[in-house]
Each structure stands twice: as structure tokens, then as C-alpha cells.
mmCIF file of C-alpha atoms in Angstrom:
data_model
loop_
_atom_site.group_PDB
_atom_site.id
_atom_site.type_symbol
_atom_site.label_atom_id
_atom_site.label_comp_id
_atom_site.label_asym_id
_atom_site.label_seq_id
_atom_site.Cartn_x
_atom_site.Cartn_y
_atom_site.Cartn_z
ATOM 1 C CA MET A 1 31.870 2.507 7.056
ATOM 2 C CA GLU A 2 33.109 3.855 10.394
ATOM 3 C CA GLU A 3 30.459 4.311 13.074
ATOM 4 C CA ASN A 4 30.856 8.101 13.110
ATOM 5 C CA ASN A 5 30.823 8.506 9.333
ATOM 6 C CA GLU A 6 27.752 9.703 7.481
ATOM 7 C CA LEU A 7 25.531 6.975 6.067
ATOM 8 C CA ARG A 8 24.450 7.808 2.509
ATOM 9 C CA ALA A 9 21.469 5.987 0.999
ATOM 10 C CA ILE A 10 19.188 6.425 -1.995
ATOM 11 C CA ILE A 11 15.565 5.273 -1.777
ATOM 12 C CA SER A 12 13.854 5.031 -5.157
ATOM 13 C CA GLY A 13 10.297 4.443 -6.334
ATOM 14 C CA GLY A 14 6.795 5.757 -5.816
ATOM 15 C CA GLY A 15 3.794 6.362 -8.041
ATOM 16 C CA THR A 16 1.190 5.444 -5.411
ATOM 17 C CA GLY A 17 0.764 5.876 -1.668
ATOM 18 C CA GLY A 18 1.379 2.129 -1.348
ATOM 19 C CA HIS A 19 4.960 2.671 -2.530
ATOM 20 C CA ILE A 20 5.615 6.094 -0.993
ATOM 21 C CA PHE A 21 4.537 5.344 2.577
ATOM 22 C CA PRO A 22 6.883 2.339 3.036
ATOM 23 C CA ALA A 23 9.707 4.378 1.466
ATOM 24 C CA VAL A 24 9.278 7.261 3.927
ATOM 25 C CA SER A 25 8.867 4.822 6.844
ATOM 26 C CA ILE A 26 12.157 3.124 5.963
ATOM 27 C CA ALA A 27 13.881 6.516 5.689
ATOM 28 C CA ASN A 28 12.503 7.574 9.087
ATOM 29 C CA ALA A 29 13.664 4.310 10.677
ATOM 30 C CA ILE A 30 17.177 4.720 9.211
ATOM 31 C CA CYS A 31 17.375 8.265 10.594
ATOM 32 C CA GLN A 32 16.269 7.095 14.036
ATOM 33 C CA LEU A 33 19.054 4.504 14.089
ATOM 34 C CA GLN A 34 21.611 6.755 12.354
ATOM 35 C CA PRO A 35 20.697 10.415 13.067
ATOM 36 C CA LYS A 36 23.437 11.706 10.729
ATOM 37 C CA ALA A 37 22.214 9.633 7.779
ATOM 38 C CA ASN A 38 21.933 11.459 4.457
ATOM 39 C CA ILE A 39 19.036 10.069 2.420
ATOM 40 C CA LEU A 40 18.110 11.076 -1.114
ATOM 41 C CA PHE A 41 14.914 9.944 -2.827
ATOM 42 C CA VAL A 42 14.695 9.332 -6.572
ATOM 43 C CA GLY A 43 11.175 9.351 -8.030
ATOM 44 C CA ALA A 44 9.355 9.801 -11.329
ATOM 45 C CA GLN A 45 8.677 13.316 -12.610
ATOM 46 C CA GLY A 46 5.017 14.303 -12.302
ATOM 47 C CA ARG A 47 4.125 11.529 -9.837
ATOM 48 C CA MET A 48 2.868 12.064 -6.290
ATOM 49 C CA GLU A 49 6.216 11.296 -4.656
ATOM 50 C CA MET A 50 7.536 14.614 -5.980
ATOM 51 C CA GLN A 51 5.188 16.355 -3.480
ATOM 52 C CA ARG A 52 4.799 13.750 -0.732
ATOM 53 C CA VAL A 53 8.505 13.124 -0.111
ATOM 54 C CA PRO A 54 9.505 16.806 0.391
ATOM 55 C CA ALA A 55 6.452 17.161 2.666
ATOM 56 C CA ALA A 56 7.968 14.373 4.790
ATOM 57 C CA GLY A 57 11.239 16.317 5.023
ATOM 58 C CA TYR A 58 13.437 14.595 2.432
ATOM 59 C CA LYS A 59 15.115 15.719 -0.799
ATOM 60 C CA ILE A 60 14.019 14.096 -4.051
ATOM 61 C CA LYS A 61 15.225 14.035 -7.659
ATOM 62 C CA GLY A 62 12.857 13.152 -10.509
ATOM 63 C CA LEU A 63 13.502 10.914 -13.524
ATOM 64 C CA PRO A 64 11.568 11.299 -16.816
ATOM 65 C CA ILE A 65 10.311 7.715 -16.635
ATOM 66 C CA SER A 66 6.739 6.477 -17.098
ATOM 67 C CA GLY A 67 4.929 3.174 -17.347
ATOM 68 C CA PHE A 68 3.689 1.258 -20.372
ATOM 69 C CA ASP A 69 0.280 2.570 -21.511
ATOM 70 C CA ARG A 70 -1.921 -0.411 -22.410
ATOM 71 C CA THR A 71 -4.889 1.731 -23.472
ATOM 72 C CA ASN A 72 -3.112 4.013 -25.952
ATOM 73 C CA LEU A 73 -0.171 2.221 -27.534
ATOM 74 C CA LEU A 74 0.938 5.317 -29.467
ATOM 75 C CA LYS A 75 1.870 6.956 -26.178
ATOM 76 C CA ASN A 76 4.591 4.326 -25.728
ATOM 77 C CA ILE A 77 6.659 5.477 -28.726
ATOM 78 C CA GLY A 78 8.852 7.667 -26.526
ATOM 79 C CA LEU A 79 9.374 5.077 -23.781
ATOM 80 C CA PRO A 80 12.828 3.829 -24.921
ATOM 81 C CA PHE A 81 14.111 7.416 -25.005
ATOM 82 C CA LYS A 82 12.654 8.121 -21.544
ATOM 83 C CA LEU A 83 14.359 4.986 -20.222
ATOM 84 C CA LEU A 84 17.725 5.951 -21.748
ATOM 85 C CA ARG A 85 17.450 9.479 -20.327
ATOM 86 C CA SER A 86 16.463 8.040 -16.935
ATOM 87 C CA TRP A 87 19.458 5.686 -16.933
ATOM 88 C CA ALA A 88 21.775 8.607 -17.767
ATOM 89 C CA MET A 89 20.228 10.818 -15.063
ATOM 90 C CA ALA A 90 20.317 7.990 -12.503
ATOM 91 C CA TYR A 91 24.034 7.517 -13.282
ATOM 92 C CA ARG A 92 24.739 11.215 -12.707
ATOM 93 C CA ILE A 93 22.687 11.274 -9.483
ATOM 94 C CA ILE A 94 24.454 8.206 -8.083
ATOM 95 C CA ARG A 95 27.928 9.417 -9.116
ATOM 96 C CA GLN A 96 27.337 12.798 -7.450
ATOM 97 C CA PHE A 97 25.585 11.550 -4.290
ATOM 98 C CA LYS A 98 27.872 8.506 -3.779
ATOM 99 C CA PRO A 99 25.396 6.262 -1.890
ATOM 100 C CA GLN A 100 26.640 3.215 -0.010
ATOM 101 C CA VAL A 101 23.328 1.432 -0.611
ATOM 102 C CA VAL A 102 20.281 1.907 -2.870
ATOM 103 C CA VAL A 103 16.759 0.767 -1.882
ATOM 104 C CA GLY A 104 13.941 0.197 -4.379
ATOM 105 C CA VAL A 105 10.328 0.225 -3.176
ATOM 106 C CA GLY A 106 8.631 -0.316 -6.552
ATOM 107 C CA GLY A 107 7.225 2.196 -8.995
ATOM 108 C CA TYR A 108 8.593 3.530 -12.270
ATOM 109 C CA ALA A 109 11.777 5.165 -10.979
ATOM 110 C CA SER A 110 13.096 2.199 -9.015
ATOM 111 C CA TYR A 111 14.038 0.143 -12.085
ATOM 112 C CA PRO A 112 16.547 2.517 -13.747
ATOM 113 C CA THR A 113 17.929 3.646 -10.375
ATOM 114 C CA LEU A 114 18.615 0.138 -9.047
ATOM 115 C CA LYS A 115 19.790 -1.098 -12.445
ATOM 116 C CA VAL A 116 22.432 1.639 -12.637
ATOM 117 C CA ALA A 117 23.431 1.099 -8.985
ATOM 118 C CA SER A 118 24.042 -2.603 -9.652
ATOM 119 C CA TRP A 119 26.175 -1.724 -12.712
ATOM 120 C CA MET A 120 28.243 0.496 -10.394
ATOM 121 C CA ASN A 121 28.625 -2.347 -7.829
ATOM 122 C CA ILE A 122 26.600 -0.542 -5.156
ATOM 123 C CA PRO A 123 24.550 -2.908 -2.923
ATOM 124 C CA THR A 124 20.826 -2.787 -3.714
ATOM 125 C CA VAL A 125 17.807 -3.744 -1.621
ATOM 126 C CA ILE A 126 14.369 -4.563 -3.049
ATOM 127 C CA GLN A 127 11.302 -3.999 -0.892
ATOM 128 C CA GLU A 128 8.532 -6.006 -2.587
ATOM 129 C CA GLN A 129 5.150 -5.192 -1.043
ATOM 130 C CA ASN A 130 2.961 -7.625 -2.998
ATOM 131 C CA SER A 131 2.564 -11.390 -2.860
ATOM 132 C CA PHE A 132 3.178 -11.562 -6.621
ATOM 133 C CA ALA A 133 6.383 -9.802 -7.633
ATOM 134 C CA GLY A 134 6.423 -7.405 -10.563
ATOM 135 C CA LYS A 135 8.597 -8.107 -13.610
ATOM 136 C CA ALA A 136 10.947 -5.204 -12.862
ATOM 137 C CA ASN A 137 11.700 -6.472 -9.352
ATOM 138 C CA ILE A 138 12.187 -10.039 -10.629
ATOM 139 C CA ARG A 139 14.881 -8.731 -12.987
ATOM 140 C CA LEU A 140 16.471 -6.493 -10.368
ATOM 141 C CA ALA A 141 16.581 -9.330 -7.800
ATOM 142 C CA LYS A 142 19.232 -11.179 -9.818
ATOM 143 C CA LYS A 143 21.798 -8.580 -8.735
ATOM 144 C CA ALA A 144 20.208 -7.443 -5.439
ATOM 145 C CA ALA A 145 21.974 -7.960 -2.122
ATOM 146 C CA LEU A 146 18.650 -8.430 -0.313
ATOM 147 C CA CYS A 147 14.955 -8.879 -1.153
ATOM 148 C CA CYS A 148 12.640 -7.774 1.681
ATOM 149 C CA VAL A 149 9.204 -9.372 1.259
ATOM 150 C CA ALA A 150 5.843 -9.288 3.014
ATOM 151 C CA PHE A 151 4.468 -12.705 2.054
ATOM 152 C CA GLU A 152 5.682 -16.287 2.264
ATOM 153 C CA GLY A 153 6.532 -18.294 -0.852
ATOM 154 C CA MET A 154 8.461 -15.557 -2.668
ATOM 155 C CA GLU A 155 11.140 -18.070 -3.734
ATOM 156 C CA ARG A 156 9.068 -18.316 -6.924
ATOM 157 C CA PHE A 157 10.395 -14.887 -7.897
ATOM 158 C CA PHE A 158 13.622 -14.167 -6.012
ATOM 159 C CA PRO A 159 16.836 -16.065 -5.122
ATOM 160 C CA ALA A 160 15.990 -17.941 -1.919
ATOM 161 C CA ASP A 161 19.277 -17.069 -0.190
ATOM 162 C CA ARG A 162 18.588 -13.324 -0.517
ATOM 163 C CA ILE A 163 14.982 -13.264 0.749
ATOM 164 C CA MET A 164 14.069 -11.812 4.143
ATOM 165 C CA LEU A 165 10.469 -11.922 5.394
ATOM 166 C CA THR A 166 10.112 -8.418 6.865
ATOM 167 C CA GLY A 167 6.508 -7.418 6.184
ATOM 168 C CA ASN A 168 5.420 -4.003 4.912
ATOM 169 C CA PRO A 169 5.862 -0.820 6.959
ATOM 170 C CA VAL A 170 2.418 0.547 7.869
ATOM 171 C CA ARG A 171 1.133 3.938 8.984
ATOM 172 C CA LYS A 172 2.022 4.451 12.640
ATOM 173 C CA GLU A 173 -1.352 5.991 13.453
ATOM 174 C CA MET A 174 -2.886 2.568 12.701
ATOM 175 C CA LEU A 175 -1.020 1.021 15.618
ATOM 176 C CA GLU A 176 -0.601 3.936 17.985
ATOM 177 C CA THR A 177 -4.221 4.973 18.502
ATOM 178 C CA THR A 178 -4.998 4.745 22.220
ATOM 179 C CA LEU A 179 -8.760 4.979 21.760
ATOM 180 C CA THR A 180 -11.019 2.216 23.041
ATOM 181 C CA ARG A 181 -13.756 0.991 20.701
ATOM 182 C CA GLU A 182 -16.299 3.056 22.666
ATOM 183 C CA GLN A 183 -14.186 6.219 22.357
ATOM 184 C CA ALA A 184 -13.609 5.580 18.663
ATOM 185 C CA ILE A 185 -17.357 5.069 18.110
ATOM 186 C CA ALA A 186 -18.055 8.355 19.899
ATOM 187 C CA SER A 187 -15.364 10.211 17.901
ATOM 188 C CA GLN A 188 -17.028 9.071 14.673
ATOM 189 C CA GLY A 189 -20.490 10.115 15.892
ATOM 190 C CA LEU A 190 -21.814 6.552 15.766
ATOM 191 C CA ASP A 191 -24.265 4.466 17.820
ATOM 192 C CA PRO A 192 -22.363 2.249 20.306
ATOM 193 C CA THR A 193 -25.218 -0.300 20.373
ATOM 194 C CA LYS A 194 -24.966 -1.129 16.659
ATOM 195 C CA LYS A 195 -22.469 -3.182 14.657
ATOM 196 C CA THR A 196 -20.331 -1.030 12.353
ATOM 197 C CA VAL A 197 -19.130 -1.688 8.783
ATOM 198 C CA LEU A 198 -16.413 0.596 7.395
ATOM 199 C CA ILE A 199 -16.128 0.916 3.597
ATOM 200 C CA VAL A 200 -12.878 2.397 2.258
ATOM 201 C CA GLY A 201 -11.726 2.608 -1.344
ATOM 202 C CA GLY A 202 -8.598 4.697 -0.855
ATOM 203 C CA SER A 203 -8.236 8.482 -0.824
ATOM 204 C CA LEU A 204 -9.626 8.818 -4.364
ATOM 205 C CA GLY A 205 -12.297 6.164 -3.868
ATOM 206 C CA ALA A 206 -13.276 3.001 -5.729
ATOM 207 C CA ARG A 207 -16.145 3.109 -8.217
ATOM 208 C CA THR A 208 -17.192 -0.522 -7.677
ATOM 209 C CA LEU A 209 -17.458 -0.148 -3.900
ATOM 210 C CA ASN A 210 -19.457 3.062 -4.297
ATOM 211 C CA GLU A 211 -21.882 1.542 -6.799
ATOM 212 C CA SER A 212 -22.322 -1.485 -4.524
ATOM 213 C CA VAL A 213 -23.580 0.835 -1.777
ATOM 214 C CA LEU A 214 -25.822 2.911 -4.046
ATOM 215 C CA LYS A 215 -27.512 -0.201 -5.463
ATOM 216 C CA HIS A 216 -28.450 -1.474 -1.987
ATOM 217 C CA LEU A 217 -29.513 1.581 0.014
ATOM 218 C CA ASP A 218 -32.773 -0.145 0.987
ATOM 219 C CA LEU A 219 -30.916 -3.208 2.282
ATOM 220 C CA ILE A 220 -28.572 -0.976 4.311
ATOM 221 C CA GLY A 221 -31.520 0.995 5.732
ATOM 222 C CA GLN A 222 -33.274 -2.191 6.890
ATOM 223 C CA SER A 223 -30.160 -3.949 8.215
ATOM 224 C CA GLY A 224 -29.907 -2.556 11.745
ATOM 225 C CA VAL A 225 -26.162 -2.173 11.047
ATOM 226 C CA GLN A 226 -24.442 1.221 10.729
ATOM 227 C CA PHE A 227 -22.181 1.877 7.742
ATOM 228 C CA VAL A 228 -19.350 4.399 7.499
ATOM 229 C CA TRP A 229 -18.645 5.016 3.826
ATOM 230 C CA GLN A 230 -15.547 6.783 2.546
ATOM 231 C CA THR A 231 -16.484 7.601 -1.040
ATOM 232 C CA GLY A 232 -13.177 9.180 -2.021
ATOM 233 C CA LYS A 233 -12.800 12.842 -2.983
ATOM 234 C CA TYR A 234 -13.211 12.124 -6.701
ATOM 235 C CA TYR A 235 -16.731 10.677 -6.303
ATOM 236 C CA TYR A 236 -18.071 12.571 -3.293
ATOM 237 C CA ALA A 237 -19.954 15.426 -5.011
ATOM 238 C CA SER A 238 -21.754 13.194 -7.533
ATOM 239 C CA ILE A 239 -22.699 10.698 -4.809
ATOM 240 C CA GLN A 240 -24.188 13.464 -2.665
ATOM 241 C CA GLU A 241 -26.345 14.510 -5.634
ATOM 242 C CA ARG A 242 -27.530 10.934 -6.178
ATOM 243 C CA LEU A 243 -28.335 10.475 -2.493
ATOM 244 C CA LYS A 244 -30.558 13.563 -2.571
ATOM 245 C CA THR A 245 -32.859 11.875 -5.093
ATOM 246 C CA MET A 246 -32.461 8.271 -3.895
ATOM 247 C CA GLY A 247 -32.698 9.008 -0.169
ATOM 248 C CA GLN A 248 -29.929 8.447 2.378
ATOM 249 C CA PRO A 249 -30.571 5.888 5.144
ATOM 250 C CA VAL A 250 -30.064 7.304 8.642
ATOM 251 C CA ASN A 251 -27.635 4.469 9.452
ATOM 252 C CA LEU A 252 -25.317 5.401 6.544
ATOM 253 C CA LYS A 253 -22.591 7.973 7.308
ATOM 254 C CA VAL A 254 -21.011 9.361 4.137
ATOM 255 C CA MET A 255 -17.553 10.970 4.063
ATOM 256 C CA ASP A 256 -15.232 11.982 1.255
ATOM 257 C CA PHE A 257 -12.064 11.284 3.246
ATOM 258 C CA ILE A 258 -11.272 9.927 6.713
ATOM 259 C CA SER A 259 -8.298 11.705 8.278
ATOM 260 C CA ASP A 260 -7.997 9.501 11.386
ATOM 261 C CA MET A 261 -7.971 5.982 9.987
ATOM 262 C CA GLY A 262 -6.715 4.584 13.284
ATOM 263 C CA ALA A 263 -9.945 5.671 15.006
ATOM 264 C CA ALA A 264 -12.095 4.534 12.055
ATOM 265 C CA TYR A 265 -10.572 1.042 12.101
ATOM 266 C CA ARG A 266 -10.935 0.811 15.895
ATOM 267 C CA ALA A 267 -14.641 1.712 15.636
ATOM 268 C CA ALA A 268 -15.344 -0.863 12.894
ATOM 269 C CA ASP A 269 -16.430 -4.440 13.478
ATOM 270 C CA LEU A 270 -15.837 -5.240 9.792
ATOM 271 C CA VAL A 271 -13.987 -3.448 6.992
ATOM 272 C CA ILE A 272 -14.627 -3.531 3.241
ATOM 273 C CA SER A 273 -11.532 -2.578 1.267
ATOM 274 C CA ARG A 274 -9.440 -2.994 -1.846
ATOM 275 C CA ALA A 275 -6.461 -5.345 -1.424
ATOM 276 C CA GLY A 276 -3.419 -3.120 -1.827
ATOM 277 C CA ALA A 277 -0.326 -4.484 -0.097
ATOM 278 C CA SER A 278 -0.182 -1.732 2.541
ATOM 279 C CA SER A 279 -3.860 -2.210 3.447
ATOM 280 C CA VAL A 280 -3.385 -5.983 3.757
ATOM 281 C CA SER A 281 -0.447 -5.451 6.124
ATOM 282 C CA GLU A 282 -2.488 -3.001 8.215
ATOM 283 C CA PHE A 283 -5.359 -5.463 8.619
ATOM 284 C CA CYS A 284 -2.933 -8.151 9.793
ATOM 285 C CA LEU A 285 -1.327 -5.905 12.395
ATOM 286 C CA ILE A 286 -4.595 -4.561 13.847
ATOM 287 C CA GLY A 287 -6.412 -7.906 13.591
ATOM 288 C CA LYS A 288 -9.403 -6.470 11.757
ATOM 289 C CA PRO A 289 -11.952 -8.718 9.950
ATOM 290 C CA VAL A 290 -12.116 -7.654 6.309
ATOM 291 C CA ILE A 291 -13.917 -8.341 3.049
ATOM 292 C CA MET A 292 -11.549 -7.575 0.185
ATOM 293 C CA VAL A 293 -12.643 -6.517 -3.295
ATOM 294 C CA PRO A 294 -9.409 -6.609 -5.324
ATOM 295 C CA SER A 295 -9.030 -3.927 -7.965
ATOM 296 C CA PRO A 296 -8.923 -5.409 -11.484
ATOM 297 C CA ASN A 297 -6.977 -2.364 -12.735
ATOM 298 C CA VAL A 298 -3.511 -3.293 -11.460
ATOM 299 C CA THR A 299 -0.658 -5.051 -13.242
ATOM 300 C CA GLU A 300 -0.253 -8.813 -12.770
ATOM 301 C CA ASP A 301 -3.571 -8.827 -10.830
ATOM 302 C CA HIS A 302 -1.510 -8.131 -7.679
ATOM 303 C CA GLN A 303 -4.477 -7.365 -5.460
ATOM 304 C CA THR A 304 -6.251 -10.686 -6.016
ATOM 305 C CA LYS A 305 -3.044 -12.509 -5.108
ATOM 306 C CA ASN A 306 -2.581 -10.321 -2.005
ATOM 307 C CA ALA A 307 -6.150 -11.072 -0.895
ATOM 308 C CA MET A 308 -5.857 -14.810 -1.563
ATOM 309 C CA ALA A 309 -2.767 -15.008 0.674
ATOM 310 C CA LEU A 310 -5.193 -14.178 3.532
ATOM 311 C CA VAL A 311 -8.281 -15.968 2.217
ATOM 312 C CA ASN A 312 -6.377 -19.270 1.907
ATOM 313 C CA LYS A 313 -5.645 -19.080 5.660
ATOM 314 C CA GLU A 314 -9.239 -18.170 6.585
ATOM 315 C CA ALA A 315 -8.013 -14.702 7.551
ATOM 316 C CA ALA A 316 -10.220 -12.653 5.191
ATOM 317 C CA LEU A 317 -13.169 -12.907 2.801
ATOM 318 C CA ILE A 318 -13.063 -11.993 -0.887
ATOM 319 C CA VAL A 319 -15.612 -10.761 -3.422
ATOM 320 C CA LYS A 320 -14.672 -10.356 -7.087
ATOM 321 C CA ASP A 321 -14.937 -6.835 -8.462
ATOM 322 C CA SER A 322 -17.350 -8.062 -11.141
ATOM 323 C CA GLU A 323 -19.664 -9.604 -8.508
ATOM 324 C CA ALA A 324 -19.454 -6.894 -5.841
ATOM 325 C CA GLU A 325 -22.501 -4.851 -6.885
ATOM 326 C CA GLN A 326 -24.710 -7.919 -6.447
ATOM 327 C CA GLN A 327 -23.109 -9.658 -3.461
ATOM 328 C CA LEU A 328 -21.006 -7.313 -1.332
ATOM 329 C CA ILE A 329 -23.505 -5.528 0.928
ATOM 330 C CA ASP A 330 -25.525 -8.674 1.644
ATOM 331 C CA LEU A 331 -22.333 -10.569 2.586
ATOM 332 C CA ALA A 332 -21.175 -7.676 4.782
ATOM 333 C CA ILE A 333 -24.437 -7.594 6.745
ATOM 334 C CA LYS A 334 -24.434 -11.382 7.265
ATOM 335 C CA THR A 335 -20.753 -11.404 8.291
ATOM 336 C CA VAL A 336 -20.879 -8.478 10.742
ATOM 337 C CA ASN A 337 -23.808 -10.152 12.535
ATOM 338 C CA ASP A 338 -21.885 -13.442 12.865
ATOM 339 C CA ASP A 339 -19.749 -13.003 16.001
ATOM 340 C CA GLN A 340 -18.104 -16.405 15.605
ATOM 341 C CA LYS A 341 -17.021 -15.586 12.043
ATOM 342 C CA LEU A 342 -15.674 -12.177 13.077
ATOM 343 C CA ARG A 343 -13.671 -13.767 15.903
ATOM 344 C CA LEU A 344 -12.217 -16.438 13.584
ATOM 345 C CA LEU A 345 -11.198 -13.879 10.939
ATOM 346 C CA SER A 346 -9.605 -11.630 13.568
ATOM 347 C CA GLU A 347 -7.643 -14.456 15.217
ATOM 348 C CA ASN A 348 -6.377 -15.790 11.883
ATOM 349 C CA VAL A 349 -5.371 -12.444 10.409
ATOM 350 C CA LEU A 350 -3.392 -11.547 13.564
ATOM 351 C CA LYS A 351 -1.330 -14.726 13.062
ATOM 352 C CA LEU A 352 -0.050 -13.277 9.763
ATOM 353 C CA ALA A 353 1.159 -9.984 11.261
ATOM 354 C CA LEU A 354 4.809 -8.995 10.795
ATOM 355 C CA PRO A 355 5.501 -6.048 13.158
ATOM 356 C CA ASP A 356 8.447 -3.591 13.181
ATOM 357 C CA SER A 357 8.973 -3.926 9.431
ATOM 358 C CA ALA A 358 10.524 -0.487 8.886
ATOM 359 C CA ASP A 359 13.061 -1.006 11.694
ATOM 360 C CA ILE A 360 14.035 -4.456 10.429
ATOM 361 C CA ILE A 361 14.548 -3.180 6.874
ATOM 362 C CA ALA A 362 16.456 -0.112 8.141
ATOM 363 C CA ARG A 363 18.892 -2.286 10.105
ATOM 364 C CA GLU A 364 19.592 -4.360 6.996
ATOM 365 C CA VAL A 365 20.142 -1.215 4.909
ATOM 366 C CA ILE A 366 22.611 0.095 7.515
ATOM 367 C CA ARG A 367 24.388 -3.282 7.633
ATOM 368 C CA LEU A 368 24.870 -3.284 3.861
ATOM 369 C CA ALA A 369 26.058 0.333 3.890
ATOM 370 C CA LYS A 370 28.665 -0.542 6.527
ATOM 371 C CA SER A 371 29.837 -3.535 4.511
ATOM 372 C CA LYS A 372 30.309 -1.217 1.533
#
């Protein structure tokens, strides 16, 4: 590819924010390095990428692909036909768009898109966010030009000579907040003299984390620690009703959604969170002590493996989902009051940080496009 020619790339995948955000970050980084780049996204019809990607300024095509339904097996009858249709549509999209490289970030659409690209001898790049690779990416890696990973030891899943340790792109507002802790505390309306625990279960919330709080309101009220609790929009109304009858401690701030997560993280002395790959990468980059409660509702138990990659290096604490309602709040209060423990967790998690991930991946994508 000549320097002045247009770079053409497809980025495929989605399904969750954990897939979509890295995809958009990579696209943004490519466009910064190659302003004339033409990038097309390929997602799954009906999934959140079909709204989020256009909102970020990129075109997207949808495939009629869906995942395997383990709860209602009858719903899987049409899956082979959806896959065949998706392969055919992916072929037409690739033939018309003529990409020089195709990037898969995980999610339903990435498998047929990258599979077809490899059949057509177009270089493919896998961006695996988790510490335990999914079956689709393991299959795709056999023909991939490059496997960008966020954790060490991924030779178990991918050809060793094609692995690059790049980390996961994270939200820029996490790293670019200029607030001091005192300013962040003030912006959240908190008491600067008290230790702060931030509880986040994602934009929709996490039932286990919410129930853990509701079961221990007395303990929170007596703790002398302030809690900021993002319930998630799905649970917020019912939790407000329950708090009216149960009583809300004055040191418990309840929110449905936190728009400025950079400020919320800066204000917190300790975070309680699920263990999605993007969240794990954020904690490493900002050096934040964290107690992880991995979601049991993900394939291959990815989140437990993500969390253990930190726990095994004394860079995070873990509580099983099944034990959280009994143990989580008590452990959080003990940990946030232990300055030595907080310092150790912060120092160790910072050692695992992999900065500039989007730029590193973008440069590799451009290199492969030029080689094509």
C-alpha cells in the first residue's frame, strides 16, 4: 500500500461494551495515524454495536448471527441457517468493501467475518481481551496474522509466534482526568475525611453486588466508611423502594449510573467490581485497589480467570459470586481501613499495566494493511 493511498479496514465484533469500546478505540487510533483511513464495522443485528458504533461516527453493517442459547435449546434450531446467511453476507461485504486487513474484537459477528476474510487471503488480527480465550478465537487464530492479547501465558490458546502482548484499550476519561482526590471527592459530594468504597456493577448493574449491599445496611451505617453505590439503571427503582422501608444509611450514596467514571475512580480508596476484561485493564492502568466479584454468567468462566490473573500476583482480592452476600461488605470495610494492604494492592496492580494499547494495535493493523 502506498503511503498516500487509502487504508481500508474492517473491524468486526461487539455484543457488549467490553467488545465495542476496544473496537472504537482501535478505529480512532488508526484514523489518528492515517487520517484518510476508511473503516467499516461489521456487527450482529439487534446488538448494541448497531447503535453505539454509528454514535461514534463509523459505518456499520449487521449480520443475522446470534449466540448459542443454553437455557432454551429449541431457540438454536435456526443457528446453522443464521451462520450460513452470515457467511454469505460477510463474503459480499468483504468483496464490495475490499479491506486490506480485518480485525476481530470478539462477539458473535467476528467469527463469520474473520473466517471469510481468511478464506479470501486477507490478513486478520484477533484482539482477545480475556485471559482465557474463547473457542471462536482459538479457531480463528490458526489462520490469523496476529493475536493481540492482554494477559501473559496466552500460548495455551494461540500460536506463540503470532502473539503480541498489547493490553486492552481503555476509556480515555479513565486516564485523562486531571482532578486531584480532593477535587474528585468534592465533585461526588463526599466527605474528604472518610475512606471511600465505590461499588460498580456495570451500566445495567449486578444483582449479587446490589443484594450484598442491601443485606448489610446496618454494617455500612456503623462502619465510618462512605460508600458510593452504582446500582445500574435496571435495578435502581426497585432498590429505592426497598431503601424507603429498610432505611438508607447517611454514609451510603446511591446512584443509578455514574457518568464521570474517571472522577469516581479518583475519589475511591477501594473499588468493588465485576471482572470484565476492560475493567481489569482500567484498574491496572489507574493503580486502583479492587475487590473483584466475577460474574458466573459468562462463557468459559472468563471473569474468574481474568480476576485470578491479578489475584495470583497480589494485585487484587476476589470474592466468589456465591459468597458475596455474606462476605463482601465486611471484607471491603476491613480492606479500606488497612492502609498497608491498599498500598500493596495499588503497587502490584500498577506493575501489570500495559499503556497505549489502542495505538500499538493500530500500528500493527496499518503494517499488515501495507504488506497486503
